[in-house]
């Protein structure tokens, strides 16, 4: 029987808050355990800020009709993962099969989260959902599986289970896939050209900047701000592009300082050329490119260095004055592609 003694460390590394319940590494049921997927549940207990983990004792010790442990981690009201078991747990029962999860012994195949909410008059909190997505992505990466191996108990149950209630499980898997690619929630910011200052916010709401810094020369009339996840860590940072010499200057942290990447890519004295950024090859890192309006040509590079274009093609109407290039992952496959407006 395999065990998962790495569970707490993997969760912490993903930014998930963890409490290790005493004895968790040796708390388990006898029998086969070779997990390759993650199963979400709800506890059916009502949690609150004042009582964030009402089902913890039951999940650890079990019930009169079912011996504990009843999951590998309980997710409390605040999104904290209470790690309970490193081995086989009585959480999944028999699987009827769902997606890549076959029919059979669910307890042998699946790592289980019990998310502590009642599922009838109460939905999971944002903290529970967001941390469960992070945790699931991290564990599936460790197991070498993709997001399709994340399931809800109602999908695998042969006895009519309804958990986890009030979430779209396809949307959950999409969020897990994004987290596995290092992609999270994009928020907003602004750049002031007169002093090359960036002002960025972590929430989609008004308020003060969470990050404010200067990056680039002051009074930089020809500087264009650019943003991207240059080092593939999952955090978008900033940079600037100078059209007069087609130079790129990119930084890996949200602070002023020297560029981590500085190189020339693009035609010199490039009037009518627009800088673009994106993950063109789906490797989790943002790189750069340029679009020339006069011939609607795109020139994209897969590394943060000067050199020839890795991708060069025409897309858009020729002599396209008034055309604005746009980039994005339009189909959710992890690769940025292009468009025009």
Short mmCIF file of N, CA and C in Angstrom, two decimals, residues 11-187:
data_model
loop_
_atom_site.label_atom_id
_atom_site.label_comp_id
_atom_site.label_asym_id
_atom_site.label_seq_id
_atom_site.Cartn_x
_atom_site.Cartn_y
_atom_site.Cartn_z
N UNK A 11 0.97 20.89 -0.32
CA UNK A 11 -0.05 21.91 -0.15
C UNK A 11 0.57 23.24 0.25
N UNK A 12 1.49 23.21 1.20
CA UNK A 12 2.13 24.47 1.63
C UNK A 12 2.87 25.13 0.47
N UNK A 13 3.55 24.34 -0.32
CA UNK A 13 4.30 24.89 -1.45
C UNK A 13 3.39 25.56 -2.46
N UNK A 14 2.12 25.14 -2.49
CA UNK A 14 1.15 25.75 -3.40
C UNK A 14 0.48 26.97 -2.79
N UNK A 15 0.87 27.35 -1.57
CA UNK A 15 0.29 28.52 -0.92
C UNK A 15 -0.98 28.23 -0.16
N UNK A 16 -1.24 26.95 0.14
CA UNK A 16 -2.45 26.56 0.87
C UNK A 16 -2.13 26.52 2.36
N UNK A 17 -2.94 27.17 3.22
CA UNK A 17 -2.69 27.08 4.66
C UNK A 17 -2.99 25.68 5.18
N UNK A 18 -2.10 25.15 6.01
CA UNK A 18 -2.18 23.74 6.44
C UNK A 18 -2.07 23.65 7.95
N UNK A 19 -2.90 22.80 8.55
CA UNK A 19 -2.75 22.34 9.93
C UNK A 19 -2.58 20.83 9.88
N UNK A 20 -1.51 20.31 10.46
CA UNK A 20 -1.30 18.87 10.48
C UNK A 20 -1.93 18.30 11.75
N UNK A 21 -2.94 17.48 11.59
CA UNK A 21 -3.62 16.83 12.71
C UNK A 21 -2.71 15.72 13.23
N UNK A 22 -2.47 15.70 14.52
CA UNK A 22 -1.54 14.74 15.11
C UNK A 22 -1.78 13.31 14.67
N UNK A 23 -0.71 12.64 14.27
CA UNK A 23 -0.79 11.24 13.86
C UNK A 23 -1.23 11.01 12.44
N UNK A 24 -1.32 12.08 11.63
CA UNK A 24 -1.91 11.92 10.30
C UNK A 24 -1.09 11.00 9.40
N UNK A 25 0.22 10.95 9.59
CA UNK A 25 1.03 10.15 8.67
C UNK A 25 0.85 8.64 8.87
N UNK A 26 0.33 8.25 10.02
CA UNK A 26 0.10 6.81 10.26
C UNK A 26 -1.39 6.49 10.40
N UNK A 27 -2.26 7.48 10.27
CA UNK A 27 -3.70 7.25 10.39
C UNK A 27 -4.24 6.81 9.03
N UNK A 28 -4.73 5.59 8.93
CA UNK A 28 -5.22 5.08 7.65
C UNK A 28 -5.96 3.77 7.88
N UNK A 29 -6.74 3.36 6.89
CA UNK A 29 -7.41 2.07 6.90
C UNK A 29 -6.51 1.04 6.20
N UNK A 30 -6.72 -0.20 6.49
CA UNK A 30 -5.98 -1.25 5.79
C UNK A 30 -6.59 -1.45 4.41
N UNK A 31 -5.76 -1.90 3.49
CA UNK A 31 -6.23 -2.16 2.14
C UNK A 31 -5.43 -1.39 1.11
N UNK A 32 -5.76 -1.58 -0.14
CA UNK A 32 -5.02 -0.98 -1.24
C UNK A 32 -5.19 0.53 -1.27
N UNK A 33 -4.11 1.23 -1.60
CA UNK A 33 -4.16 2.69 -1.80
C UNK A 33 -3.05 3.07 -2.77
N UNK A 34 -3.43 3.31 -4.03
CA UNK A 34 -2.51 3.74 -5.08
C UNK A 34 -3.20 4.89 -5.81
N UNK A 35 -3.24 6.09 -5.21
CA UNK A 35 -4.11 7.16 -5.73
C UNK A 35 -3.60 7.78 -7.02
N UNK A 36 -4.54 8.15 -7.88
CA UNK A 36 -4.21 8.86 -9.11
C UNK A 36 -5.22 9.95 -9.42
N UNK A 37 -6.09 10.29 -8.48
CA UNK A 37 -7.07 11.36 -8.68
C UNK A 37 -7.45 11.99 -7.36
N UNK A 38 -8.25 13.07 -7.44
CA UNK A 38 -8.71 13.81 -6.26
C UNK A 38 -10.23 13.91 -6.30
N UNK A 39 -10.87 13.64 -5.17
CA UNK A 39 -12.33 13.67 -5.08
C UNK A 39 -12.76 14.72 -4.07
N UNK A 40 -13.72 15.59 -4.49
CA UNK A 40 -14.27 16.63 -3.63
C UNK A 40 -15.57 16.16 -2.99
N UNK A 41 -15.74 16.50 -1.71
CA UNK A 41 -16.96 16.20 -0.94
C UNK A 41 -17.40 17.46 -0.18
N UNK A 42 -18.62 17.44 0.36
CA UNK A 42 -18.94 18.35 1.47
C UNK A 42 -19.37 17.51 2.68
N UNK A 43 -19.20 18.11 3.86
CA UNK A 43 -19.39 17.34 5.10
C UNK A 43 -20.85 17.22 5.53
N UNK A 44 -21.71 18.15 5.10
CA UNK A 44 -23.10 18.28 5.53
C UNK A 44 -23.22 18.93 6.91
N UNK A 45 -22.12 19.42 7.48
CA UNK A 45 -22.15 20.19 8.72
C UNK A 45 -22.16 21.68 8.39
N UNK A 46 -22.74 22.48 9.28
CA UNK A 46 -22.79 23.93 9.06
C UNK A 46 -21.59 24.58 9.74
N UNK A 47 -20.72 25.15 8.95
CA UNK A 47 -19.54 25.82 9.48
C UNK A 47 -19.78 27.33 9.52
N UNK A 48 -18.90 28.02 10.22
CA UNK A 48 -19.02 29.47 10.36
C UNK A 48 -17.67 30.03 10.76
N UNK A 49 -17.59 31.36 10.79
CA UNK A 49 -16.34 31.99 11.21
C UNK A 49 -15.99 31.62 12.65
N UNK A 50 -17.02 31.49 13.49
CA UNK A 50 -16.79 31.15 14.90
C UNK A 50 -16.62 29.65 15.13
N UNK A 51 -17.06 28.84 14.18
CA UNK A 51 -16.94 27.38 14.28
C UNK A 51 -16.53 26.85 12.90
N UNK A 52 -15.27 27.06 12.53
CA UNK A 52 -14.87 26.83 11.14
C UNK A 52 -14.75 25.38 10.72
N UNK A 53 -14.61 24.45 11.68
CA UNK A 53 -14.38 23.05 11.32
C UNK A 53 -15.22 22.12 12.18
N UNK A 54 -16.56 22.21 12.12
CA UNK A 54 -17.39 21.40 13.01
C UNK A 54 -17.30 19.91 12.76
N UNK A 55 -16.92 19.50 11.56
CA UNK A 55 -16.88 18.07 11.24
C UNK A 55 -15.49 17.45 11.40
N UNK A 56 -14.54 18.20 11.94
CA UNK A 56 -13.17 17.70 12.00
C UNK A 56 -13.07 16.40 12.81
N UNK A 57 -13.67 16.37 13.99
CA UNK A 57 -13.55 15.19 14.83
C UNK A 57 -14.13 13.94 14.14
N UNK A 58 -15.28 14.12 13.49
CA UNK A 58 -15.89 12.99 12.78
C UNK A 58 -15.00 12.52 11.63
N UNK A 59 -14.41 13.47 10.90
CA UNK A 59 -13.55 13.08 9.78
C UNK A 59 -12.31 12.33 10.26
N UNK A 60 -11.82 12.68 11.44
CA UNK A 60 -10.65 11.99 11.98
C UNK A 60 -11.03 10.62 12.53
N UNK A 61 -12.08 10.58 13.34
CA UNK A 61 -12.38 9.37 14.12
C UNK A 61 -13.49 8.51 13.55
N UNK A 62 -14.24 9.04 12.58
CA UNK A 62 -15.30 8.27 11.97
C UNK A 62 -16.62 8.35 12.72
N UNK A 63 -17.58 7.56 12.24
CA UNK A 63 -18.91 7.49 12.84
C UNK A 63 -19.18 6.07 13.31
N UNK A 64 -20.31 5.87 13.95
CA UNK A 64 -20.63 4.52 14.43
C UNK A 64 -20.76 3.53 13.29
N UNK A 65 -21.15 4.03 12.11
CA UNK A 65 -21.35 3.14 10.96
C UNK A 65 -20.19 3.14 9.99
N UNK A 66 -19.16 3.96 10.23
CA UNK A 66 -18.05 4.05 9.27
C UNK A 66 -16.81 4.53 10.02
N UNK A 67 -15.78 3.70 10.04
CA UNK A 67 -14.56 4.02 10.77
C UNK A 67 -13.75 5.11 10.07
N UNK A 68 -13.11 5.96 10.86
CA UNK A 68 -12.23 6.98 10.32
C UNK A 68 -10.87 6.40 9.92
N UNK A 69 -10.08 7.18 9.22
CA UNK A 69 -10.35 8.54 8.77
C UNK A 69 -11.30 8.56 7.58
N UNK A 70 -12.05 9.67 7.47
CA UNK A 70 -13.07 9.78 6.42
C UNK A 70 -12.62 10.68 5.26
N UNK A 71 -11.39 11.11 5.27
CA UNK A 71 -10.84 11.91 4.17
C UNK A 71 -9.35 12.05 4.40
N UNK A 72 -8.68 12.69 3.49
CA UNK A 72 -7.26 12.99 3.66
C UNK A 72 -7.05 14.39 4.21
N UNK A 73 -7.98 15.29 3.94
CA UNK A 73 -7.92 16.63 4.53
C UNK A 73 -9.32 17.20 4.62
N UNK A 74 -9.59 17.89 5.71
CA UNK A 74 -10.82 18.66 5.86
C UNK A 74 -10.50 20.12 5.58
N UNK A 75 -11.36 20.77 4.81
CA UNK A 75 -11.16 22.16 4.43
C UNK A 75 -12.13 23.01 5.24
N UNK A 76 -11.61 23.82 6.16
CA UNK A 76 -12.51 24.54 7.06
C UNK A 76 -13.07 25.80 6.43
N UNK A 77 -13.92 26.49 7.15
CA UNK A 77 -14.64 27.68 6.67
C UNK A 77 -13.70 28.73 6.09
N UNK A 78 -12.49 28.82 6.67
CA UNK A 78 -11.51 29.82 6.25
C UNK A 78 -10.58 29.33 5.15
N UNK A 79 -10.82 28.10 4.66
CA UNK A 79 -9.98 27.55 3.61
C UNK A 79 -8.72 26.88 4.10
N UNK A 80 -8.60 26.67 5.41
CA UNK A 80 -7.44 25.97 5.97
C UNK A 80 -7.61 24.47 5.76
N UNK A 81 -6.55 23.81 5.29
CA UNK A 81 -6.55 22.36 5.10
C UNK A 81 -6.03 21.69 6.37
N UNK A 82 -6.91 20.92 7.02
CA UNK A 82 -6.52 20.12 8.18
C UNK A 82 -6.17 18.73 7.63
N UNK A 83 -4.88 18.41 7.59
CA UNK A 83 -4.42 17.16 6.99
C UNK A 83 -4.61 16.03 8.00
N UNK A 84 -5.34 15.00 7.59
CA UNK A 84 -5.83 13.96 8.50
C UNK A 84 -5.18 12.61 8.26
N UNK A 85 -4.92 12.28 7.00
CA UNK A 85 -4.46 10.93 6.69
C UNK A 85 -3.49 10.92 5.52
N UNK A 86 -2.48 10.06 5.62
CA UNK A 86 -1.53 9.85 4.53
C UNK A 86 -1.75 8.53 3.82
N UNK A 87 -2.83 7.84 4.15
CA UNK A 87 -3.08 6.54 3.53
C UNK A 87 -4.54 6.37 3.15
N UNK A 88 -4.95 5.15 3.01
CA UNK A 88 -6.32 4.85 2.60
C UNK A 88 -7.31 5.42 3.62
N UNK A 89 -8.36 6.07 3.11
CA UNK A 89 -9.40 6.66 3.96
C UNK A 89 -10.77 6.27 3.43
N UNK A 90 -11.75 6.21 4.32
CA UNK A 90 -13.12 5.83 3.94
C UNK A 90 -13.91 7.06 3.49
N UNK A 91 -13.66 7.47 2.26
CA UNK A 91 -14.36 8.68 1.78
C UNK A 91 -15.11 8.46 0.48
N UNK A 92 -14.62 7.63 -0.41
CA UNK A 92 -15.17 7.55 -1.76
C UNK A 92 -16.13 6.39 -1.95
N UNK A 93 -15.95 5.31 -1.20
CA UNK A 93 -16.78 4.13 -1.42
C UNK A 93 -16.56 3.55 -2.80
N UNK A 94 -17.58 2.89 -3.31
CA UNK A 94 -17.48 2.30 -4.63
C UNK A 94 -17.64 3.38 -5.69
N UNK A 95 -16.79 3.35 -6.69
CA UNK A 95 -16.88 4.26 -7.83
C UNK A 95 -17.63 3.59 -8.97
N UNK A 96 -18.57 4.36 -9.52
CA UNK A 96 -19.25 3.89 -10.71
C UNK A 96 -18.54 4.28 -11.99
N UNK A 97 -17.46 5.06 -11.84
CA UNK A 97 -16.70 5.52 -13.00
C UNK A 97 -17.13 6.91 -13.42
N UNK A 98 -16.16 7.78 -13.67
CA UNK A 98 -16.45 9.14 -14.13
C UNK A 98 -15.21 9.69 -14.79
N UNK A 99 -15.33 10.14 -16.05
CA UNK A 99 -14.16 10.63 -16.77
C UNK A 99 -13.09 9.56 -16.80
N UNK A 100 -11.85 9.91 -16.44
CA UNK A 100 -10.78 8.91 -16.46
C UNK A 100 -10.75 8.01 -15.23
N UNK A 101 -11.64 8.27 -14.25
CA UNK A 101 -11.70 7.45 -13.05
C UNK A 101 -12.56 6.23 -13.35
N UNK A 102 -12.01 5.02 -13.28
CA UNK A 102 -12.81 3.83 -13.63
C UNK A 102 -13.73 3.40 -12.50
N UNK A 103 -14.59 2.48 -12.80
CA UNK A 103 -15.40 1.84 -11.76
C UNK A 103 -14.48 1.00 -10.88
N UNK A 104 -14.86 0.89 -9.61
CA UNK A 104 -14.06 0.07 -8.70
C UNK A 104 -13.98 0.68 -7.32
N UNK A 105 -12.91 0.40 -6.63
CA UNK A 105 -12.70 0.81 -5.24
C UNK A 105 -12.22 2.26 -5.21
N UNK A 106 -13.14 3.19 -4.95
CA UNK A 106 -12.78 4.60 -4.94
C UNK A 106 -11.77 4.96 -3.87
N UNK A 107 -11.82 4.26 -2.73
CA UNK A 107 -10.88 4.56 -1.66
C UNK A 107 -9.44 4.20 -2.03
N UNK A 108 -9.29 3.29 -2.95
CA UNK A 108 -7.95 2.90 -3.40
C UNK A 108 -7.40 3.88 -4.43
N UNK A 109 -8.29 4.55 -5.16
CA UNK A 109 -7.88 5.35 -6.31
C UNK A 109 -7.78 6.84 -6.05
N UNK A 110 -8.45 7.34 -4.99
CA UNK A 110 -8.69 8.77 -4.88
C UNK A 110 -8.27 9.35 -3.54
N UNK A 111 -7.67 10.53 -3.61
CA UNK A 111 -7.41 11.37 -2.44
C UNK A 111 -8.63 12.26 -2.25
N UNK A 112 -9.11 12.39 -1.01
CA UNK A 112 -10.37 13.08 -0.78
C UNK A 112 -10.27 14.31 0.10
N UNK A 113 -10.94 15.40 -0.35
CA UNK A 113 -11.12 16.59 0.48
C UNK A 113 -12.56 16.60 0.99
N UNK A 114 -12.75 16.76 2.28
CA UNK A 114 -14.07 17.04 2.85
C UNK A 114 -14.15 18.53 3.13
N UNK A 115 -14.97 19.24 2.37
CA UNK A 115 -15.10 20.69 2.51
C UNK A 115 -16.24 20.94 3.47
N UNK A 116 -15.96 21.66 4.56
CA UNK A 116 -16.87 21.72 5.71
C UNK A 116 -17.95 22.79 5.50
N UNK A 117 -19.05 22.37 4.87
CA UNK A 117 -20.25 23.22 4.73
C UNK A 117 -21.42 22.27 4.56
N UNK A 118 -22.65 22.79 4.78
CA UNK A 118 -23.76 21.81 4.86
C UNK A 118 -24.32 21.39 3.51
N UNK A 119 -24.12 22.18 2.46
CA UNK A 119 -24.50 21.75 1.13
C UNK A 119 -25.98 21.77 0.83
N UNK A 120 -26.79 22.25 1.77
CA UNK A 120 -28.24 22.35 1.56
C UNK A 120 -28.68 23.81 1.64
N UNK A 121 -28.37 24.45 2.77
CA UNK A 121 -28.66 25.88 2.92
C UNK A 121 -27.38 26.70 2.95
N UNK A 122 -26.26 26.07 2.70
CA UNK A 122 -24.97 26.74 2.77
C UNK A 122 -24.07 26.25 1.66
N UNK A 123 -23.46 27.21 0.94
CA UNK A 123 -22.46 26.88 -0.08
C UNK A 123 -21.07 27.03 0.51
N UNK A 124 -20.08 26.50 -0.20
CA UNK A 124 -18.71 26.67 0.29
C UNK A 124 -18.30 28.13 0.17
N UNK A 125 -17.40 28.56 1.04
CA UNK A 125 -16.89 29.92 0.99
C UNK A 125 -15.90 30.07 -0.16
N UNK A 126 -15.63 31.33 -0.52
CA UNK A 126 -14.63 31.59 -1.56
C UNK A 126 -13.27 31.03 -1.16
N UNK A 127 -12.92 31.17 0.14
CA UNK A 127 -11.63 30.65 0.60
C UNK A 127 -11.57 29.13 0.48
N UNK A 128 -12.67 28.46 0.80
CA UNK A 128 -12.70 27.00 0.64
C UNK A 128 -12.52 26.60 -0.82
N UNK A 129 -13.24 27.27 -1.70
CA UNK A 129 -13.16 26.92 -3.11
C UNK A 129 -11.77 27.21 -3.67
N UNK A 130 -11.27 28.42 -3.44
CA UNK A 130 -10.00 28.81 -4.04
C UNK A 130 -8.86 27.93 -3.54
N UNK A 131 -8.83 27.63 -2.25
CA UNK A 131 -7.74 26.79 -1.74
C UNK A 131 -7.91 25.33 -2.15
N UNK A 132 -9.16 24.88 -2.32
CA UNK A 132 -9.36 23.51 -2.82
C UNK A 132 -8.88 23.39 -4.26
N UNK A 133 -9.07 24.44 -5.06
CA UNK A 133 -8.54 24.44 -6.43
C UNK A 133 -7.02 24.38 -6.40
N UNK A 134 -6.39 25.24 -5.59
CA UNK A 134 -4.92 25.24 -5.50
C UNK A 134 -4.40 23.87 -5.05
N UNK A 135 -5.04 23.32 -4.01
CA UNK A 135 -4.60 22.04 -3.47
C UNK A 135 -4.74 20.93 -4.50
N UNK A 136 -5.87 20.91 -5.20
CA UNK A 136 -6.11 19.87 -6.20
C UNK A 136 -5.10 19.96 -7.33
N UNK A 137 -4.83 21.18 -7.79
CA UNK A 137 -3.84 21.37 -8.85
C UNK A 137 -2.47 20.88 -8.41
N UNK A 138 -2.08 21.21 -7.18
CA UNK A 138 -0.76 20.82 -6.70
C UNK A 138 -0.64 19.30 -6.56
N UNK A 139 -1.68 18.65 -6.05
CA UNK A 139 -1.63 17.20 -5.86
C UNK A 139 -1.64 16.48 -7.20
N UNK A 140 -2.46 16.95 -8.14
CA UNK A 140 -2.48 16.30 -9.45
C UNK A 140 -1.15 16.46 -10.17
N UNK A 141 -0.51 17.61 -10.01
CA UNK A 141 0.83 17.76 -10.57
C UNK A 141 1.78 16.72 -9.97
N UNK A 142 1.69 16.56 -8.65
CA UNK A 142 2.56 15.58 -7.98
C UNK A 142 2.28 14.17 -8.48
N UNK A 143 1.02 13.87 -8.76
CA UNK A 143 0.64 12.55 -9.24
C UNK A 143 0.89 12.37 -10.73
N UNK A 144 1.21 13.46 -11.44
CA UNK A 144 1.45 13.38 -12.88
C UNK A 144 0.18 13.23 -13.69
N UNK A 145 -0.93 13.78 -13.19
CA UNK A 145 -2.23 13.69 -13.86
C UNK A 145 -2.73 15.07 -14.22
N UNK A 146 -3.69 15.14 -15.16
CA UNK A 146 -4.24 16.43 -15.53
C UNK A 146 -5.54 16.70 -14.78
N UNK A 147 -6.16 17.84 -15.08
CA UNK A 147 -7.32 18.29 -14.32
C UNK A 147 -8.54 17.39 -14.48
N UNK A 148 -8.57 16.56 -15.50
CA UNK A 148 -9.72 15.65 -15.66
C UNK A 148 -9.78 14.62 -14.54
N UNK A 149 -8.69 14.45 -13.80
CA UNK A 149 -8.66 13.50 -12.68
C UNK A 149 -9.18 14.12 -11.38
N UNK A 150 -9.71 15.34 -11.45
CA UNK A 150 -10.44 15.95 -10.32
C UNK A 150 -11.92 15.70 -10.54
N UNK A 151 -12.58 15.08 -9.57
CA UNK A 151 -14.00 14.76 -9.71
C UNK A 151 -14.73 15.15 -8.42
N UNK A 152 -16.05 15.23 -8.53
CA UNK A 152 -16.91 15.39 -7.37
C UNK A 152 -17.53 14.06 -7.00
N UNK A 153 -17.84 13.87 -5.71
CA UNK A 153 -18.38 12.59 -5.26
C UNK A 153 -19.68 12.25 -5.98
N UNK A 154 -20.46 13.26 -6.31
CA UNK A 154 -21.73 12.97 -7.00
C UNK A 154 -21.50 12.41 -8.39
N UNK A 155 -20.31 12.60 -8.95
CA UNK A 155 -20.01 12.06 -10.27
C UNK A 155 -19.59 10.58 -10.20
N UNK A 156 -18.97 10.17 -9.12
CA UNK A 156 -18.49 8.80 -9.02
C UNK A 156 -19.39 7.89 -8.20
N UNK A 157 -20.27 8.48 -7.37
CA UNK A 157 -21.07 7.71 -6.43
C UNK A 157 -22.05 6.77 -7.15
N UNK A 158 -22.24 5.58 -6.57
CA UNK A 158 -23.25 4.65 -7.06
C UNK A 158 -24.47 4.65 -6.13
N UNK A 159 -24.45 5.51 -5.12
CA UNK A 159 -25.54 5.53 -4.14
C UNK A 159 -26.29 6.86 -4.10
N UNK A 160 -26.09 7.71 -5.11
CA UNK A 160 -26.86 8.94 -5.20
C UNK A 160 -26.36 10.09 -4.35
N UNK A 161 -25.07 10.14 -4.05
CA UNK A 161 -24.52 11.26 -3.28
C UNK A 161 -24.71 12.57 -4.05
N UNK A 162 -24.87 13.67 -3.30
CA UNK A 162 -25.09 14.98 -3.94
C UNK A 162 -23.88 15.89 -3.79
N UNK A 163 -22.88 15.46 -3.08
CA UNK A 163 -21.75 16.35 -2.80
C UNK A 163 -20.72 16.34 -3.94
N UNK A 164 -20.06 17.51 -4.08
CA UNK A 164 -20.22 18.77 -3.36
C UNK A 164 -21.29 19.63 -4.01
N UNK A 165 -22.21 20.14 -3.22
CA UNK A 165 -23.31 20.94 -3.74
C UNK A 165 -22.86 22.35 -4.13
N UNK A 166 -23.65 22.93 -5.03
CA UNK A 166 -23.58 24.34 -5.39
C UNK A 166 -22.30 24.73 -6.14
N UNK A 167 -21.63 23.78 -6.78
CA UNK A 167 -20.54 24.17 -7.66
C UNK A 167 -20.68 23.43 -8.98
N UNK A 168 -20.22 24.09 -10.05
CA UNK A 168 -20.17 23.50 -11.37
C UNK A 168 -18.85 22.73 -11.47
N UNK A 169 -18.91 21.42 -11.56
CA UNK A 169 -17.69 20.62 -11.53
C UNK A 169 -16.86 20.77 -12.80
N UNK A 170 -17.50 21.06 -13.92
CA UNK A 170 -16.72 21.34 -15.13
C UNK A 170 -15.94 22.64 -14.99
N UNK A 171 -16.59 23.65 -14.38
CA UNK A 171 -15.89 24.91 -14.13
C UNK A 171 -14.75 24.69 -13.13
N UNK A 172 -14.99 23.85 -12.13
CA UNK A 172 -13.93 23.52 -11.16
C UNK A 172 -12.73 22.93 -11.89
N UNK A 173 -12.96 21.99 -12.79
CA UNK A 173 -11.83 21.39 -13.50
C UNK A 173 -11.11 22.40 -14.38
N UNK A 174 -11.87 23.34 -14.96
CA UNK A 174 -11.23 24.40 -15.73
C UNK A 174 -10.34 25.27 -14.85
N UNK A 175 -10.83 25.58 -13.64
CA UNK A 175 -10.03 26.38 -12.71
C UNK A 175 -8.80 25.61 -12.26
N UNK A 176 -8.94 24.31 -12.03
CA UNK A 176 -7.79 23.49 -11.65
C UNK A 176 -6.77 23.46 -12.80
N UNK A 177 -7.26 23.32 -14.02
CA UNK A 177 -6.35 23.32 -15.18
C UNK A 177 -5.59 24.63 -15.26
N UNK A 178 -6.29 25.75 -15.05
CA UNK A 178 -5.61 27.05 -15.08
C UNK A 178 -4.57 27.14 -13.98
N UNK A 179 -4.91 26.65 -12.79
CA UNK A 179 -3.95 26.67 -11.68
C UNK A 179 -2.73 25.80 -11.99
N UNK A 180 -2.95 24.69 -12.66
CA UNK A 180 -1.83 23.81 -13.02
C UNK A 180 -0.92 24.45 -14.06
N UNK A 181 -1.48 25.37 -14.86
CA UNK A 181 -0.66 26.10 -15.83
C UNK A 181 -0.03 27.34 -15.20
N UNK A 182 -0.29 27.56 -13.92
CA UNK A 182 0.22 28.76 -13.28
C UNK A 182 -0.61 29.98 -13.57
N UNK A 183 -1.85 29.77 -13.94
CA UNK A 183 -2.72 30.90 -14.28
C UNK A 183 -3.80 31.04 -13.22
N UNK A 184 -3.95 32.26 -12.74
CA UNK A 184 -4.97 32.53 -11.74
C UNK A 184 -5.90 33.62 -12.20
N UNK A 185 -6.33 34.44 -11.27
CA UNK A 185 -7.25 35.52 -11.58
C UNK A 185 -6.47 36.77 -12.00
N UNK A 186 -6.77 37.29 -13.16
CA UNK A 186 -6.17 38.54 -13.61
C UNK A 186 -6.94 39.71 -13.04
N UNK A 187 -6.21 40.66 -12.46
CA UNK A 187 -6.85 41.88 -11.95
C UNK A 187 -6.25 43.06 -12.72
#
